[in-house]
Amino acid sequence: TRPKHFWIHLDLHILGRIMKFILIVMVFVVSIYGVVCTSPPICPPCNPSECPSVGPCPCGTYKGQCNCCDFCAGCPGQPCNYLGSQECQGNRLCEVPAGSSSWDIWYGRATGICPL
């Protein structure tokens, strides 16, 4: 039989390899997530006839992320879609209320507001 310290050394060696593998996987996942989150949208060829119709927009319109379809801009003080990159009147971006965490925003617990 082998001495007890041999098995302890072997267990630590295996544990070290497992931790290195987990670290490599985590770095890979985080790097892929970062690329996806910062990449521009994949836009099909622009065909304005396929755009949804917008009704009366009291605070104007803006072009969507693909610079093809028009969307209604939010009016000052109105709720807006922060994650959907909704714009507000005057080409201003939707703002998240102060004190909202990134988790609140991601899970839709924080609603954006168009700046006044």
PDB file of C-alpha atoms in Angstrom:
ATOM      1  CA  THR A   1       0.000   0.000   0.000  1.00  0.00           C
ATOM      2  CA  ARG A   2       1.041   3.587  -0.520  1.00  0.00           C
ATOM      3  CA  PRO A   3       1.659   6.039   2.319  1.00  0.00           C
ATOM      4  CA  LYS A   4      -1.202   8.373   3.283  1.00  0.00           C
ATOM      5  CA  HIS A   5       0.642  11.532   2.114  1.00  0.00           C
ATOM      6  CA  PHE A   6       0.807  10.094  -1.434  1.00  0.00           C
ATOM      7  CA  TRP A   7      -2.995  10.045  -1.659  1.00  0.00           C
ATOM      8  CA  ILE A   8      -3.294  13.555  -0.227  1.00  0.00           C
ATOM      9  CA  HIS A   9      -0.775  14.811  -2.793  1.00  0.00           C
ATOM     10  CA  LEU A  10      -2.665  13.021  -5.579  1.00  0.00           C
ATOM     11  CA  ASP A  11      -5.998  14.502  -4.440  1.00  0.00           C
ATOM     12  CA  LEU A  12      -4.544  18.040  -4.381  1.00  0.00           C
ATOM     13  CA  HIS A  13      -3.072  17.502  -7.842  1.00  0.00           C
ATOM     14  CA  ILE A  14      -6.470  16.441  -9.225  1.00  0.00           C
ATOM     15  CA  LEU A  15      -8.225  19.306  -7.435  1.00  0.00           C
ATOM     16  CA  GLY A  16      -5.725  21.763  -8.940  1.00  0.00           C
ATOM     17  CA  ARG A  17      -6.430  20.471 -12.455  1.00  0.00           C
ATOM     18  CA  ILE A  18     -10.182  20.715 -11.918  1.00  0.00           C
ATOM     19  CA  MET A  19      -9.860  24.311 -10.675  1.00  0.00           C
ATOM     20  CA  LYS A  20      -7.699  25.262 -13.687  1.00  0.00           C
ATOM     21  CA  PHE A  21     -10.290  23.753 -16.020  1.00  0.00           C
ATOM     22  CA  ILE A  22     -13.119  25.649 -14.310  1.00  0.00           C
ATOM     23  CA  LEU A  23     -11.130  28.893 -14.541  1.00  0.00           C
ATOM     24  CA  ILE A  24     -10.469  28.387 -18.266  1.00  0.00           C
ATOM     25  CA  VAL A  25     -14.170  27.677 -18.912  1.00  0.00           C
ATOM     26  CA  MET A  26     -15.212  30.782 -16.941  1.00  0.00           C
ATOM     27  CA  VAL A  27     -12.785  33.026 -18.838  1.00  0.00           C
ATOM     28  CA  PHE A  28     -14.077  31.614 -22.133  1.00  0.00           C
ATOM     29  CA  VAL A  29     -17.749  32.144 -21.195  1.00  0.00           C
ATOM     30  CA  VAL A  30     -17.161  35.708 -19.958  1.00  0.00           C
ATOM     31  CA  SER A  31     -15.186  36.632 -23.086  1.00  0.00           C
ATOM     32  CA  ILE A  32     -17.884  35.250 -25.415  1.00  0.00           C
ATOM     33  CA  TYR A  33     -20.591  37.055 -23.425  1.00  0.00           C
ATOM     34  CA  GLY A  34     -18.628  40.314 -23.713  1.00  0.00           C
ATOM     35  CA  VAL A  35     -18.324  39.972 -27.489  1.00  0.00           C
ATOM     36  CA  VAL A  36     -22.023  39.222 -27.918  1.00  0.00           C
ATOM     37  CA  CYS A  37     -23.094  42.126 -25.693  1.00  0.00           C
ATOM     38  CA  THR A  38     -20.915  44.686 -27.451  1.00  0.00           C
ATOM     39  CA  SER A  39     -21.389  43.504 -31.038  1.00  0.00           C
ATOM     40  CA  PRO A  40     -23.579  45.540 -33.379  1.00  0.00           C
ATOM     41  CA  PRO A  41     -26.962  44.016 -34.244  1.00  0.00           C
ATOM     42  CA  ILE A  42     -27.216  41.710 -37.244  1.00  0.00           C
ATOM     43  CA  CYS A  43     -29.464  43.658 -39.587  1.00  0.00           C
ATOM     44  CA  PRO A  44     -31.276  42.228 -42.612  1.00  0.00           C
ATOM     45  CA  PRO A  45     -31.425  44.332 -45.772  1.00  0.00           C
ATOM     46  CA  CYS A  46     -33.664  47.329 -45.167  1.00  0.00           C
ATOM     47  CA  ASN A  47     -37.145  46.984 -46.626  1.00  0.00           C
ATOM     48  CA  PRO A  48     -39.333  49.851 -45.324  1.00  0.00           C
ATOM     49  CA  SER A  49     -42.502  48.086 -46.511  1.00  0.00           C
ATOM     50  CA  GLU A  50     -41.861  45.395 -43.848  1.00  0.00           C
ATOM     51  CA  CYS A  51     -41.575  47.929 -41.000  1.00  0.00           C
ATOM     52  CA  PRO A  52     -44.406  48.117 -38.472  1.00  0.00           C
ATOM     53  CA  SER A  53     -46.579  51.165 -38.862  1.00  0.00           C
ATOM     54  CA  VAL A  54     -46.216  53.824 -36.204  1.00  0.00           C
ATOM     55  CA  GLY A  55     -49.236  55.778 -35.111  1.00  0.00           C
ATOM     56  CA  PRO A  56     -49.217  59.393 -34.128  1.00  0.00           C
ATOM     57  CA  CYS A  57     -46.009  60.071 -32.202  1.00  0.00           C
ATOM     58  CA  PRO A  58     -46.438  63.239 -30.102  1.00  0.00           C
ATOM     59  CA  CYS A  59     -42.722  63.355 -29.239  1.00  0.00           C
ATOM     60  CA  GLY A  60     -41.349  62.451 -32.655  1.00  0.00           C
ATOM     61  CA  THR A  61     -39.765  59.333 -34.122  1.00  0.00           C
ATOM     62  CA  TYR A  62     -36.335  57.763 -34.335  1.00  0.00           C
ATOM     63  CA  LYS A  63     -34.740  55.063 -36.494  1.00  0.00           C
ATOM     64  CA  GLY A  64     -34.218  51.663 -34.834  1.00  0.00           C
ATOM     65  CA  GLN A  65     -30.853  49.965 -34.301  1.00  0.00           C
ATOM     66  CA  CYS A  66     -30.700  48.861 -37.941  1.00  0.00           C
ATOM     67  CA  ASN A  67     -31.395  52.419 -39.144  1.00  0.00           C
ATOM     68  CA  CYS A  68     -34.360  51.254 -41.206  1.00  0.00           C
ATOM     69  CA  CYS A  69     -37.700  51.372 -39.369  1.00  0.00           C
ATOM     70  CA  ASP A  70     -39.212  54.324 -37.502  1.00  0.00           C
ATOM     71  CA  PHE A  71     -40.328  54.031 -33.873  1.00  0.00           C
ATOM     72  CA  CYS A  72     -42.117  56.490 -31.598  1.00  0.00           C
ATOM     73  CA  ALA A  73     -39.784  58.380 -29.284  1.00  0.00           C
ATOM     74  CA  GLY A  74     -40.732  58.564 -25.629  1.00  0.00           C
ATOM     75  CA  CYS A  75     -41.939  61.852 -24.188  1.00  0.00           C
ATOM     76  CA  PRO A  76     -40.134  63.461 -21.206  1.00  0.00           C
ATOM     77  CA  GLY A  77     -41.094  61.796 -17.923  1.00  0.00           C
ATOM     78  CA  GLN A  78     -42.669  58.745 -19.589  1.00  0.00           C
ATOM     79  CA  PRO A  79     -41.507  55.152 -18.983  1.00  0.00           C
ATOM     80  CA  CYS A  80     -39.206  53.787 -21.672  1.00  0.00           C
ATOM     81  CA  ASN A  81     -37.423  50.540 -22.569  1.00  0.00           C
ATOM     82  CA  TYR A  82     -33.806  50.901 -21.450  1.00  0.00           C
ATOM     83  CA  LEU A  83     -32.697  47.443 -22.613  1.00  0.00           C
ATOM     84  CA  GLY A  84     -34.400  47.916 -25.966  1.00  0.00           C
ATOM     85  CA  SER A  85     -32.371  51.090 -26.619  1.00  0.00           C
ATOM     86  CA  GLN A  86     -35.529  53.169 -26.895  1.00  0.00           C
ATOM     87  CA  GLU A  87     -34.832  56.798 -27.606  1.00  0.00           C
ATOM     88  CA  CYS A  88     -36.666  59.738 -26.153  1.00  0.00           C
ATOM     89  CA  GLN A  89     -37.642  63.126 -27.571  1.00  0.00           C
ATOM     90  CA  GLY A  90     -34.665  65.096 -28.881  1.00  0.00           C
ATOM     91  CA  ASN A  91     -32.513  62.007 -29.540  1.00  0.00           C
ATOM     92  CA  ARG A  92     -32.004  61.532 -25.801  1.00  0.00           C
ATOM     93  CA  LEU A  93     -31.502  58.030 -24.444  1.00  0.00           C
ATOM     94  CA  CYS A  94     -33.754  56.284 -21.975  1.00  0.00           C
ATOM     95  CA  GLU A  95     -32.342  56.603 -18.442  1.00  0.00           C
ATOM     96  CA  VAL A  96     -32.529  54.193 -15.524  1.00  0.00           C
ATOM     97  CA  PRO A  97     -33.558  55.631 -12.154  1.00  0.00           C
ATOM     98  CA  ALA A  98     -30.665  56.361  -9.786  1.00  0.00           C
ATOM     99  CA  GLY A  99     -29.885  53.496  -7.430  1.00  0.00           C
ATOM    100  CA  SER A 100     -31.005  50.752  -9.816  1.00  0.00           C
ATOM    101  CA  SER A 101     -28.619  47.827  -9.928  1.00  0.00           C
ATOM    102  CA  SER A 102     -27.595  46.135 -13.160  1.00  0.00           C
ATOM    103  CA  TRP A 103     -29.576  43.084 -11.970  1.00  0.00           C
ATOM    104  CA  ASP A 104     -32.704  45.217 -11.576  1.00  0.00           C
ATOM    105  CA  ILE A 105     -32.254  46.477 -15.116  1.00  0.00           C
ATOM    106  CA  TRP A 106     -31.487  43.051 -16.615  1.00  0.00           C
ATOM    107  CA  TYR A 107     -34.489  41.356 -14.983  1.00  0.00           C
ATOM    108  CA  GLY A 108     -36.891  44.209 -15.779  1.00  0.00           C
ATOM    109  CA  ARG A 109     -37.409  45.322 -12.193  1.00  0.00           C
ATOM    110  CA  ALA A 110     -36.220  48.845 -13.061  1.00  0.00           C
ATOM    111  CA  THR A 111     -38.184  50.764 -15.679  1.00  0.00           C
ATOM    112  CA  GLY A 112     -36.417  53.460 -17.655  1.00  0.00           C
ATOM    113  CA  ILE A 113     -37.676  57.039 -17.714  1.00  0.00           C
ATOM    114  CA  CYS A 114     -37.273  59.555 -20.522  1.00  0.00           C
ATOM    115  CA  PRO A 115     -35.266  62.528 -19.217  1.00  0.00           C
ATOM    116  CA  LEU A 116     -37.081  65.811 -18.696  1.00  0.00           C
TER     117      LEU A 116
END
